[in-house]
Every structure is written in C-alpha cells, then in structure tokens.
Amino acid sequence: MPAFPVILTSFLLGVQLSLASPTFLRHRDFSSYCNAPHVNVSHYEPPEKGVELLHLSVMMRHHKRSPVALVPKEREINIGVPWDCSGIKRFTYDGSGSRLSNSVTIPPGHPFREQIWAGSCEEGQLTAGGFHDSKVHGKDLWDVYHAQLGFLQAVQPSEISVRTTYVDRTKHVASGVLAGMDPSSAKRRWPAHAQPQRENSLGPSYKCPRADSLVSAAQAAPFWQDVLKKTSALKERLDAVLGTETSTAAWPSSFLFYQDILTARVCNDHPLPCNAAGGCVSEEDAAEIFELGNLEGDYLWHRAETATEYNQLTFGVLFSELADALEAPEHKLALYVAHDTSIVRLAAGLEIFPLRWPRLGSEIVIEIWRDRKNGRFVRVLYDGETVESLKWTPLYDFLGVLRNQVPDHIFERCASGSGKVEGAEGPQELFTLQ
C-alpha cells in the first residue's frame, strides 16, 4: 500500500485549512456527526417503477449518549456542568414482579465522587437529545417505507423484528424509533432480542484473543507509529488538560479514547473540558482528534495488513447471521440497533470505502426488491445515500459477499491467540466508542 502514507500528510494539511474557520467544530463536521443523515422523504429515490420491495433490514448506531471514556478526575473537567439523563428512565420488569424505574443517584458526600460527573447519567447512557433523535429517525423511516412506498403497514411485531445488543442505550433507541413510527406504540410491550454479552455478535463483544493481537500488530506497524509520532504534541496537550499523563485510562496507541471524551460533550452541548488549573481543550485540538478518529477507523478496518482478518474474526458471526436472515426473511423490517463498531465492520465487509468513523445515528439500509422477471436484487444505502457499488446487486451475489466474510472454524481461530501474528507484542483489546 505505497500510497497510504500520503494520506497522513494530506489529512493534516486538510485539518489545518478547515480550522481557519472558528465555527468548524460545532457547525461543520460535528453537526452531521452528532446526528447522521439517514433515509428521508426529502431525498429518498425509489428504484424504477414496476419493482416490488420485499424486505428491509436497517442496522443503525444509537444516538447521543454520555461518554463511555472517563478520566481519573472526571468531575474536575465538568466544572459546574452536570450530565442530565432524568428524562430517560430505565425499567426493570419481570412478568410477576413490580415495574421498577431505575434512576442514577450520586450522593454528594460519596468518597469516590471525583470519578464520575455530577448529575443523573450513567456512563454511556442515552441522553434526552439522543432519545429525541431516535424518535425523529423512526418517523423518517416510517414516512418513506409506509407513506411514500406503502411497504410497511403497521408498527406491529408481526411486521417488524427488533434486535439490540445487551447495552441499555440500544434498547432505548429501539424504543424511540418505534415510538417515532407510531406514537401509540409507546404504551405497548414489544419483543426485542439480544444475545448474552459473552457471545454477542452484533456489538460485537465475544472474546477473540487473536483479533486483539491483530490490533496490536496494526498499531505497532511503521505507518501507525509514524502517525503517533507526528501527533505526539497533540496527545501531550490533551493529557495535560485531562490529567491522563500517567493514567492507564488513556490508550497510547489510539485516538478513540480522546474522541469519545470530546464528541460526547460537543454533541450534548457541553463545553469542551477544562481542568481546575484553567487548562482547556481547544476547538482546534478537538477537531483534529475527530479527523484522526476517521483515519484510525479506515486504517484498522481497511488499510492495515491485518484489517481483513480482524474484521472477519470479530464480525464473521454477524455476517453469517445476516446472510441467513436475508435469504429467508421472516419480517418486512428487521431493525438492528447497535454501535459504531457494528457499523464500521459492516461497512468494511461490504467494501464501502474509504471508511469514516460512524456518526451518531448512522445507518446502513439493505433493501431487497423483486423486478418484473421475478429476480431479486439488493440495494444498499449508507447514511441516506445509495452505495453505487451495491445499487442493484443480485440477491445471491450479495449473500455471497456476506458469506465470504465468514472465516472457517471462527471459534478455534479466535482462541489461537497471538502466536502467529507478526509484529504483535501481545494481545491488546481495542478501546471502542460504541
């Protein structure tokens, strides 16, 4: 890949030019990052007349949330700005038990209070803004596939299946999407499916030591080491503000830890972090971290020599499940609510290149159509735009693309560890935003 090192130089130049505008952070790239474009009647283009929509699968990332990455003195960098999730209540209900509303409470005198911000948000909890965006997302899907195309007829489990991960925010987003489609569904029970954390293929979260070693090898490669060297001053500035110079909280070979801290705040209208000594993260540094996150995603899942095997090992189970579901769909709509690490892996497997880090609410839509000759074809849309390379692909060719991403004996290969990965210094699990 001789041309790839040029990307770093052009990328850094591009960031410097973009930052000439003081409004870059909140009003350009971040406006779409905080709420990704998606299928919408204003720009949706149906295929030619005479074709019939047979099935729709939508995989989406959840919407706005609180950070999942915390620094050693989290409360210090949120001076006077609590996180509010009071409008997003989590319920626990067992058929014969009481329905419990679970709210986060942080006692003011708790001895470990500096480790978490003030307010009512758990780490990674969907915020009020995220729930609002979820409902709008659902309404937009309904306006296209019900009002415009007449495909979906009712917001009922007989027509729509829901799958989430074990993480609460994916369930909350699914709830919001369904309520956006039909407000009356807010009072109804709905069956949703999630796999246990130890074998969850949608996140994914099953353990795969060999995949961890592949990440370590990619991060140790000369190209990535050069990226880290060229951006070392940036990380030093951020560590000084965040108090992570000697902390194991930060990940020295990745930018995703910093990206999570900064994007979650910008997208929920919080100020960028400042510490008690008056040091603050600048908009320029935050914008550069955002672009480095895009670069990192494209490298780990596309450009690195280990990228293909890494993606297949960590998402091969889902590729197999998705192929089977598309070959014989049981519902009109299969809704998968997942994470950034789900969207980036599906995009990589479908070769939607170059990769960018999936935005909040990012979606990949897979439509199955039948033409006049009874042939079945697939069209894929990514963040509301048709993917040209997958514009009208025969269904069985598309299923072949998915199944080609499924390695043989995946469980055994995952368990093989780092012994055969050249350049790996030992397994290192990748920090992910989710």
CSV table of C-alpha atoms in Angstrom, one decimal:
chain,number,residue,atom,x,y,z
A,1,MET,CA,0.0,0.0,0.0
A,2,PRO,CA,2.6,2.6,-1.1
A,3,ALA,CA,0.1,5.4,-1.5
A,4,PHE,CA,-1.3,5.2,2.0
A,5,PRO,CA,1.4,7.2,3.9
A,6,VAL,CA,0.4,10.2,1.7
A,7,ILE,CA,-3.0,10.2,3.5
A,8,LEU,CA,-1.5,11.4,6.8
A,9,THR,CA,0.2,14.4,5.2
A,10,SER,CA,-2.8,15.5,3.2
A,11,PHE,CA,-5.1,14.8,6.2
A,12,LEU,CA,-3.1,17.1,8.5
A,13,LEU,CA,-3.0,19.8,5.8
A,14,GLY,CA,-6.7,19.5,5.4
A,15,VAL,CA,-7.3,19.8,9.1
A,16,GLN,CA,-5.2,23.0,9.3
A,17,LEU,CA,-7.2,24.5,6.4
A,18,SER,CA,-10.5,23.5,7.9
A,19,LEU,CA,-9.6,25.1,11.2
A,20,ALA,CA,-9.2,28.5,9.6
A,21,SER,CA,-12.9,28.9,10.4
A,22,PRO,CA,-13.7,29.4,14.1
A,23,THR,CA,-17.1,27.7,13.6
A,24,PHE,CA,-15.6,24.5,12.3
A,25,LEU,CA,-16.1,22.4,15.4
A,26,ARG,CA,-19.8,22.9,16.1
A,27,HIS,CA,-21.3,23.9,12.7
A,28,ARG,CA,-19.5,21.9,10.0
A,29,ASP,CA,-18.3,18.3,10.6
A,30,PHE,CA,-19.8,18.0,14.0
A,31,SER,CA,-23.3,19.0,13.0
A,32,SER,CA,-23.6,15.8,10.9
A,33,TYR,CA,-21.5,13.7,13.3
A,34,CYS,CA,-23.9,14.4,16.2
A,35,ASN,CA,-26.9,13.3,14.1
A,36,ALA,CA,-26.1,11.4,10.9
A,37,PRO,CA,-28.1,11.9,7.8
A,38,HIS,CA,-30.5,9.0,7.2
A,39,VAL,CA,-33.3,7.8,4.9
A,40,ASN,CA,-35.7,10.7,4.5
A,41,VAL,CA,-38.6,11.5,2.1
A,42,SER,CA,-36.8,14.7,1.1
A,43,HIS,CA,-34.1,12.9,-0.8
A,44,TYR,CA,-35.1,9.2,-1.0
A,45,GLU,CA,-35.1,7.9,-4.6
A,46,PRO,CA,-37.1,4.8,-5.2
A,47,PRO,CA,-35.9,2.4,-8.0
A,48,GLU,CA,-37.6,2.3,-11.4
A,49,LYS,CA,-41.3,1.6,-11.5
A,50,GLY,CA,-42.5,-2.0,-11.7
A,51,VAL,CA,-40.4,-3.4,-8.9
A,52,GLU,CA,-41.6,-4.5,-5.6
A,53,LEU,CA,-40.0,-4.1,-2.2
A,54,LEU,CA,-39.8,-7.5,-0.4
A,55,HIS,CA,-37.7,-6.8,2.7
A,56,LEU,CA,-35.9,-4.1,4.6
A,57,SER,CA,-33.0,-4.5,7.1
A,58,VAL,CA,-31.7,-1.5,8.9
A,59,MET,CA,-28.6,-1.5,11.1
A,60,MET,CA,-28.1,1.7,13.0
A,61,ARG,CA,-25.8,3.2,15.6
A,62,HIS,CA,-27.5,4.5,18.7
A,63,HIS,CA,-27.9,8.3,19.0
A,64,LYS,CA,-26.4,10.8,21.5
A,65,ARG,CA,-25.2,9.5,24.9
A,66,SER,CA,-22.9,10.4,27.7
A,67,PRO,CA,-19.2,9.4,27.4
A,68,VAL,CA,-18.0,5.8,28.0
A,69,ALA,CA,-14.5,7.1,28.5
A,70,LEU,CA,-13.8,8.6,31.9
A,71,VAL,CA,-10.7,10.4,33.1
A,72,PRO,CA,-9.2,10.0,36.7
A,73,LYS,CA,-10.9,13.2,37.9
A,74,GLU,CA,-14.0,13.3,35.8
A,75,ARG,CA,-15.8,15.8,38.0
A,76,GLU,CA,-13.0,18.3,37.7
A,77,ILE,CA,-13.3,18.6,33.9
A,78,ASN,CA,-17.0,19.1,34.1
A,79,ILE,CA,-16.9,22.1,36.4
A,80,GLY,CA,-20.4,23.3,37.1
A,81,VAL,CA,-21.9,21.2,34.2
A,82,PRO,CA,-23.8,18.1,35.4
A,83,TRP,CA,-25.0,15.4,33.0
A,84,ASP,CA,-28.8,15.1,32.9
A,85,CYS,CA,-30.5,11.9,32.0
A,86,SER,CA,-33.5,12.3,34.2
A,87,GLY,CA,-35.9,12.1,31.2
A,88,ILE,CA,-34.5,8.7,30.2
A,89,LYS,CA,-35.7,6.2,32.7
A,90,ARG,CA,-34.7,2.6,32.7
A,91,PHE,CA,-37.2,0.0,33.7
A,92,THR,CA,-36.8,-3.5,35.1
A,93,TYR,CA,-39.8,-5.7,34.9
A,94,ASP,CA,-40.3,-9.4,35.5
A,95,GLY,CA,-43.7,-10.8,34.5
A,96,SER,CA,-44.8,-11.3,38.0
A,97,GLY,CA,-42.8,-8.6,39.7
A,98,SER,CA,-43.1,-4.8,40.2
A,99,ARG,CA,-42.1,-2.5,37.4
A,100,LEU,CA,-39.0,-0.6,38.7
A,101,SER,CA,-37.9,2.8,37.4
A,102,ASN,CA,-34.1,2.9,37.7
A,103,SER,CA,-32.6,6.4,38.2
A,104,VAL,CA,-28.9,7.2,38.7
A,105,THR,CA,-28.2,8.9,42.0
A,106,ILE,CA,-24.8,10.3,43.0
A,107,PRO,CA,-24.6,11.2,46.8
A,108,PRO,CA,-22.8,14.5,47.3
A,109,GLY,CA,-20.6,13.1,50.1
A,110,HIS,CA,-19.5,9.9,48.3
A,111,PRO,CA,-15.8,9.3,48.8
A,112,PHE,CA,-15.3,8.2,45.1
A,113,ARG,CA,-17.4,11.1,43.7
A,114,GLU,CA,-14.5,12.5,41.7
A,115,GLN,CA,-14.5,9.5,39.4
A,116,ILE,CA,-17.9,10.4,37.9
A,117,TRP,CA,-19.5,13.7,36.8
A,118,ALA,CA,-22.3,15.3,38.8
A,119,GLY,CA,-25.8,14.6,37.6
A,120,SER,CA,-28.1,11.7,36.7
A,121,CYS,CA,-26.2,9.9,33.9
A,122,GLU,CA,-24.5,6.6,33.9
A,123,GLU,CA,-21.5,6.0,31.6
A,124,GLY,CA,-22.7,5.7,28.1
A,125,GLN,CA,-26.4,6.4,28.9
A,126,LEU,CA,-28.7,7.7,26.1
A,127,THR,CA,-29.4,11.4,26.8
A,128,ALA,CA,-32.6,13.3,26.2
A,129,GLY,CA,-31.2,14.6,22.9
A,130,GLY,CA,-30.4,11.1,21.8
A,131,PHE,CA,-33.9,9.9,22.6
A,132,HIS,CA,-35.4,12.8,20.6
A,133,ASP,CA,-33.2,12.0,17.6
A,134,SER,CA,-34.3,8.3,17.8
A,135,LYS,CA,-37.9,9.3,17.5
A,136,VAL,CA,-37.3,11.6,14.6
A,137,HIS,CA,-35.3,8.8,12.9
A,138,GLY,CA,-38.2,6.4,13.3
A,139,LYS,CA,-40.7,8.9,11.9
A,140,ASP,CA,-38.4,9.4,8.9
A,141,LEU,CA,-38.2,5.7,8.2
A,142,TRP,CA,-42.0,5.4,8.5
A,143,ASP,CA,-42.6,8.3,6.2
A,144,VAL,CA,-40.5,6.6,3.5
A,145,TYR,CA,-41.4,3.0,3.8
A,146,HIS,CA,-45.1,3.5,4.8
A,147,ALA,CA,-46.3,6.8,3.5
A,148,GLN,CA,-44.2,7.0,0.3
A,149,LEU,CA,-43.8,3.4,-0.7
A,150,GLY,CA,-46.7,1.7,1.1
A,151,PHE,CA,-44.5,-1.2,2.2
A,152,LEU,CA,-44.9,-1.1,5.9
A,153,GLN,CA,-48.5,-1.3,7.0
A,154,ALA,CA,-48.4,-1.4,10.8
A,155,VAL,CA,-46.0,-0.9,13.6
A,156,GLN,CA,-46.5,-4.4,15.0
A,157,PRO,CA,-44.2,-7.3,15.9
A,158,SER,CA,-45.7,-9.3,13.0
A,159,GLU,CA,-44.1,-6.9,10.6
A,160,ILE,CA,-41.1,-5.6,12.5
A,161,SER,CA,-38.4,-7.5,14.4
A,162,VAL,CA,-36.1,-5.7,16.8
A,163,ARG,CA,-32.6,-6.8,17.8
A,164,THR,CA,-30.4,-4.8,20.1
A,165,THR,CA,-27.2,-5.5,22.0
A,166,TYR,CA,-27.2,-6.1,25.8
A,167,VAL,CA,-26.4,-2.4,26.3
A,168,ASP,CA,-29.3,-0.3,27.6
A,169,ARG,CA,-28.9,2.6,25.2
A,170,THR,CA,-29.6,0.3,22.2
A,171,LYS,CA,-32.8,-0.7,23.7
A,172,HIS,CA,-33.7,2.9,24.4
A,173,VAL,CA,-33.0,3.9,20.8
A,174,ALA,CA,-35.1,1.0,19.5
A,175,SER,CA,-38.0,2.2,21.8
A,176,GLY,CA,-37.6,5.7,20.4
A,177,VAL,CA,-37.6,4.5,16.8
A,178,LEU,CA,-40.8,2.5,17.2
A,179,ALA,CA,-42.5,5.4,19.0
A,180,GLY,CA,-41.4,7.7,16.2
A,181,MET,CA,-43.0,5.4,13.7
A,182,ASP,CA,-46.2,5.2,15.7
A,183,PRO,CA,-46.6,7.2,18.9
A,184,SER,CA,-49.2,4.7,20.2
A,185,SER,CA,-46.5,2.0,20.4
A,186,ALA,CA,-45.0,3.9,23.4
A,187,LYS,CA,-47.6,2.2,25.6
A,188,ARG,CA,-47.2,-1.3,24.2
A,189,ARG,CA,-44.9,-4.2,25.0
A,190,TRP,CA,-42.5,-5.2,22.3
A,191,PRO,CA,-40.4,-8.3,22.0
A,192,ALA,CA,-36.7,-7.4,21.4
A,193,HIS,CA,-33.9,-9.9,21.0
A,194,ALA,CA,-30.3,-9.6,22.4
A,195,GLN,CA,-27.6,-12.1,22.8
A,196,PRO,CA,-25.6,-12.5,26.0
A,197,GLN,CA,-22.5,-10.4,26.3
A,198,ARG,CA,-20.2,-13.4,26.1
A,199,GLU,CA,-21.5,-14.3,22.7
A,200,ASN,CA,-23.0,-11.1,21.4
A,201,SER,CA,-22.2,-10.9,17.6
A,202,LEU,CA,-23.9,-7.6,17.0
A,203,GLY,CA,-21.6,-5.4,19.2
A,204,PRO,CA,-19.6,-7.5,18.9
A,205,SER,CA,-18.4,-8.4,22.4
A,206,TYR,CA,-17.3,-12.1,22.2
A,207,LYS,CA,-13.7,-12.7,23.2
A,208,CYS,CA,-11.2,-13.2,20.4
A,209,PRO,CA,-7.6,-13.1,21.5
A,210,ARG,CA,-6.3,-13.5,18.0
A,211,ALA,CA,-8.2,-10.4,16.9
A,212,ASP,CA,-6.7,-8.5,19.9
A,213,SER,CA,-3.3,-9.5,18.7
A,214,LEU,CA,-4.1,-8.3,15.1
A,215,VAL,CA,-4.9,-4.9,16.5
A,216,SER,CA,-1.6,-4.8,18.4
A,217,ALA,CA,0.3,-5.7,15.2
A,218,ALA,CA,-1.5,-3.0,13.3
A,219,GLN,CA,-0.7,-0.4,15.9
A,220,ALA,CA,2.9,-1.5,16.0
A,221,ALA,CA,3.3,-1.1,12.2
A,222,PRO,CA,5.6,1.6,10.9
A,223,PHE,CA,2.7,3.7,9.4
A,224,TRP,CA,0.8,3.9,12.6
A,225,GLN,CA,3.8,4.6,14.7
A,226,ASP,CA,4.6,7.5,12.3
A,227,VAL,CA,1.0,8.8,12.9
A,228,LEU,CA,1.5,8.6,16.7
A,229,LYS,CA,4.9,10.4,16.4
A,230,LYS,CA,3.5,13.2,14.3
A,231,THR,CA,0.7,13.8,16.7
A,232,SER,CA,2.5,13.3,20.0
A,233,ALA,CA,2.3,17.0,20.8
A,234,LEU,CA,-1.4,16.9,20.4
A,235,LYS,CA,-1.8,14.0,22.8
A,236,GLU,CA,0.5,15.7,25.3
A,237,ARG,CA,-1.7,18.8,25.3
A,238,LEU,CA,-4.8,16.7,25.8
A,239,ASP,CA,-3.3,14.6,28.6
A,240,ALA,CA,-2.2,17.8,30.4
A,241,VAL,CA,-5.8,19.1,30.5
A,242,LEU,CA,-7.4,15.7,31.2
A,243,GLY,CA,-4.9,14.5,33.8
A,244,THR,CA,-4.2,11.3,31.9
A,245,GLU,CA,-0.4,11.7,31.5
A,246,THR,CA,0.3,8.7,33.7
A,247,SER,CA,-3.1,7.1,33.8
A,248,THR,CA,-4.0,3.7,32.4
A,249,ALA,CA,-7.3,5.2,31.4
A,250,ALA,CA,-5.9,6.5,28.2
A,251,TRP,CA,-4.9,4.3,25.3
A,252,PRO,CA,-1.4,5.3,24.0
A,253,SER,CA,-1.8,3.8,20.5
A,254,SER,CA,-5.4,5.0,19.8
A,255,PHE,CA,-7.2,8.3,19.4
A,256,LEU,CA,-10.7,6.9,20.2
A,257,PHE,CA,-10.4,7.5,23.9
A,258,TYR,CA,-10.0,11.2,23.4
A,259,GLN,CA,-12.6,11.2,20.6
A,260,ASP,CA,-15.2,9.8,23.0
A,261,ILE,CA,-14.5,12.4,25.7
A,262,LEU,CA,-14.8,15.3,23.3
A,263,THR,CA,-17.5,14.3,20.8
A,264,ALA,CA,-19.9,13.2,23.6
A,265,ARG,CA,-19.6,16.7,25.1
A,266,VAL,CA,-19.9,18.6,21.9
A,267,CYS,CA,-22.9,16.6,20.7
A,268,ASN,CA,-24.8,17.2,24.0
A,269,ASP,CA,-24.0,20.9,24.0
A,270,HIS,CA,-21.5,20.7,26.9
A,271,PRO,CA,-18.3,22.9,26.8
A,272,LEU,CA,-15.0,21.3,25.9
A,273,PRO,CA,-13.2,20.1,29.0
A,274,CYS,CA,-11.2,22.4,31.3
A,275,ASN,CA,-9.4,21.5,34.4
A,276,ALA,CA,-9.1,23.2,37.8
A,277,ALA,CA,-5.8,24.9,36.8
A,278,GLY,CA,-7.5,26.7,33.8
A,279,GLY,CA,-6.2,24.5,31.0
A,280,CYS,CA,-8.8,23.8,28.3
A,281,VAL,CA,-9.1,21.6,25.2
A,282,SER,CA,-9.1,24.0,22.2
A,283,GLU,CA,-11.6,23.6,19.4
A,284,GLU,CA,-8.7,23.1,17.0
A,285,ASP,CA,-7.4,20.1,19.0
A,286,ALA,CA,-10.9,18.6,19.3
A,287,ALA,CA,-11.4,18.9,15.5
A,288,GLU,CA,-8.0,17.3,14.9
A,289,ILE,CA,-8.9,14.4,17.2
A,290,PHE,CA,-12.2,14.0,15.3
A,291,GLU,CA,-10.3,13.7,12.0
A,292,LEU,CA,-7.8,11.3,13.5
A,293,GLY,CA,-10.6,9.1,14.6
A,294,ASN,CA,-11.7,8.8,10.9
A,295,LEU,CA,-8.2,8.0,9.9
A,296,GLU,CA,-7.9,5.3,12.6
A,297,GLY,CA,-11.1,3.7,11.6
A,298,ASP,CA,-10.1,3.5,8.0
A,299,TYR,CA,-6.7,2.1,8.9
A,300,LEU,CA,-7.7,-0.6,11.4
A,301,TRP,CA,-10.6,-1.9,9.3
A,302,HIS,CA,-9.5,-1.2,5.8
A,303,ARG,CA,-5.9,-0.2,5.1
A,304,ALA,CA,-3.8,-2.2,7.6
A,305,GLU,CA,-2.5,-5.6,6.5
A,306,THR,CA,-4.4,-7.2,9.4
A,307,ALA,CA,-7.7,-5.4,8.6
A,308,THR,CA,-9.5,-8.1,6.7
A,309,GLU,CA,-8.8,-10.9,9.1
A,310,TYR,CA,-9.5,-8.7,12.0
A,311,ASN,CA,-12.9,-7.7,10.6
A,312,GLN,CA,-13.8,-11.3,9.7
A,313,LEU,CA,-12.9,-12.7,13.1
A,314,THR,CA,-14.8,-10.0,15.0
A,315,PHE,CA,-17.9,-9.8,12.8
A,316,GLY,CA,-17.9,-13.1,11.0
A,317,VAL,CA,-20.7,-14.5,13.2
A,318,LEU,CA,-22.9,-11.5,12.4
A,319,PHE,CA,-22.1,-11.7,8.7
A,320,SER,CA,-23.3,-15.3,8.8
A,321,GLU,CA,-26.5,-14.5,10.8
A,322,LEU,CA,-27.3,-11.6,8.5
A,323,ALA,CA,-26.9,-13.7,5.3
A,324,ASP,CA,-29.2,-16.3,6.7
A,325,ALA,CA,-31.8,-13.7,7.7
A,326,LEU,CA,-31.8,-12.0,4.3
A,327,GLU,CA,-32.1,-15.3,2.4
A,328,ALA,CA,-35.3,-16.2,4.2
A,329,PRO,CA,-36.7,-13.0,6.0
A,330,GLU,CA,-39.5,-13.5,8.5
A,331,HIS,CA,-40.5,-9.9,8.8
A,332,LYS,CA,-40.9,-6.9,6.5
A,333,LEU,CA,-38.4,-4.9,8.6
A,334,ALA,CA,-35.5,-6.2,10.6
A,335,LEU,CA,-34.2,-3.4,12.8
A,336,TYR,CA,-30.8,-3.8,14.4
A,337,VAL,CA,-29.8,-1.1,16.9
A,338,ALA,CA,-26.1,-1.4,17.6
A,339,HIS,CA,-22.8,0.6,17.9
A,340,ASP,CA,-20.2,2.4,15.9
A,341,THR,CA,-18.1,-0.8,16.0
A,342,SER,CA,-21.0,-2.6,14.3
A,343,ILE,CA,-21.5,-0.1,11.5
A,344,VAL,CA,-17.8,0.2,10.7
A,345,ARG,CA,-17.4,-3.6,10.5
A,346,LEU,CA,-20.5,-4.0,8.2
A,347,ALA,CA,-19.3,-1.1,6.0
A,348,ALA,CA,-15.8,-2.7,5.8
A,349,GLY,CA,-17.3,-6.1,4.9
A,350,LEU,CA,-19.4,-4.5,2.1
A,351,GLU,CA,-16.3,-2.6,0.9
A,352,ILE,CA,-17.9,0.9,1.4
A,353,PHE,CA,-14.5,2.7,1.3
A,354,PRO,CA,-12.9,4.8,2.4
A,355,LEU,CA,-14.3,4.3,5.9
A,356,ARG,CA,-15.2,7.1,8.2
A,357,TRP,CA,-15.9,6.7,11.9
A,358,PRO,CA,-19.7,6.1,12.1
A,359,ARG,CA,-21.7,9.1,13.2
A,360,LEU,CA,-24.4,9.0,15.9
A,361,GLY,CA,-27.5,7.6,14.3
A,362,SER,CA,-25.5,6.3,11.4
A,363,GLU,CA,-27.4,3.6,9.4
A,364,ILE,CA,-26.9,1.0,6.7
A,365,VAL,CA,-30.1,0.1,5.0
A,366,ILE,CA,-30.4,-3.1,3.0
A,367,GLU,CA,-33.4,-3.3,0.7
A,368,ILE,CA,-34.5,-6.5,-1.2
A,369,TRP,CA,-36.5,-5.8,-4.4
A,370,ARG,CA,-38.2,-8.1,-6.9
A,371,ASP,CA,-38.2,-7.0,-10.6
A,372,ARG,CA,-40.6,-7.7,-13.4
A,373,LYS,CA,-38.9,-11.0,-14.2
A,374,ASN,CA,-39.2,-12.2,-10.6
A,375,GLY,CA,-35.5,-11.7,-10.0
A,376,ARG,CA,-34.4,-10.5,-6.5
A,377,PHE,CA,-31.9,-7.7,-6.1
A,378,VAL,CA,-30.3,-5.8,-3.3
A,379,ARG,CA,-29.8,-2.0,-2.9
A,380,VAL,CA,-27.7,-0.6,0.0
A,381,LEU,CA,-27.9,2.9,1.4
A,382,TYR,CA,-25.4,4.3,3.8
A,383,ASP,CA,-26.5,7.4,5.8
A,384,GLY,CA,-29.3,8.0,3.4
A,385,GLU,CA,-27.2,7.8,0.2
A,386,THR,CA,-27.2,4.9,-2.3
A,387,VAL,CA,-23.9,2.9,-2.3
A,388,GLU,CA,-23.1,2.9,-6.0
A,389,SER,CA,-21.2,-0.4,-5.9
A,390,LEU,CA,-24.3,-2.0,-4.3
A,391,LYS,CA,-27.0,-0.2,-6.3
A,392,TRP,CA,-28.7,-3.2,-7.8
A,393,THR,CA,-26.9,-6.4,-6.9
A,394,PRO,CA,-28.5,-9.9,-7.4
A,395,LEU,CA,-29.5,-11.2,-4.0
A,396,TYR,CA,-27.5,-14.3,-4.1
A,397,ASP,CA,-24.4,-12.4,-5.2
A,398,PHE,CA,-24.9,-10.1,-2.2
A,399,LEU,CA,-25.4,-13.1,0.1
A,400,GLY,CA,-22.1,-14.4,-1.3
A,401,VAL,CA,-20.4,-11.2,-0.3
A,402,LEU,CA,-21.6,-11.6,3.2
A,403,ARG,CA,-20.7,-15.3,3.5
A,404,ASN,CA,-17.2,-14.6,2.1
A,405,GLN,CA,-16.6,-12.6,5.2
A,406,VAL,CA,-17.2,-15.7,7.4
A,407,PRO,CA,-13.9,-17.5,8.3
A,408,ASP,CA,-13.9,-21.2,8.8
A,409,HIS,CA,-13.7,-22.5,12.3
A,410,ILE,CA,-14.0,-19.0,13.7
A,411,PHE,CA,-14.2,-20.1,17.4
A,412,GLU,CA,-10.9,-22.1,17.1
A,413,ARG,CA,-9.2,-19.3,15.2
A,414,CYS,CA,-10.2,-16.7,17.7
A,415,ALA,CA,-8.8,-18.8,20.5
A,416,SER,CA,-5.5,-19.3,18.8
A,417,GLY,CA,-4.1,-16.1,20.4
A,418,SER,CA,-1.1,-14.1,19.3
A,419,GLY,CA,1.4,-16.8,18.4
A,420,LYS,CA,1.3,-16.4,14.7
A,421,VAL,CA,0.7,-12.6,14.3
A,422,GLU,CA,3.8,-11.0,13.1
A,423,GLY,CA,4.6,-7.7,14.9
A,424,ALA,CA,2.2,-8.3,17.8
A,425,GLU,CA,3.6,-7.6,21.2
A,426,GLY,CA,0.8,-9.4,23.0
A,427,PRO,CA,-3.0,-9.1,22.9
A,428,GLN,CA,-4.4,-5.6,23.2
A,429,GLU,CA,-8.1,-5.1,23.2
A,430,LEU,CA,-9.1,-2.0,21.2
A,431,PHE,CA,-10.8,0.8,23.0
A,432,THR,CA,-14.0,1.5,21.2
A,433,LEU,CA,-16.6,4.2,21.4
A,434,GLN,CA,-19.7,2.1,20.9
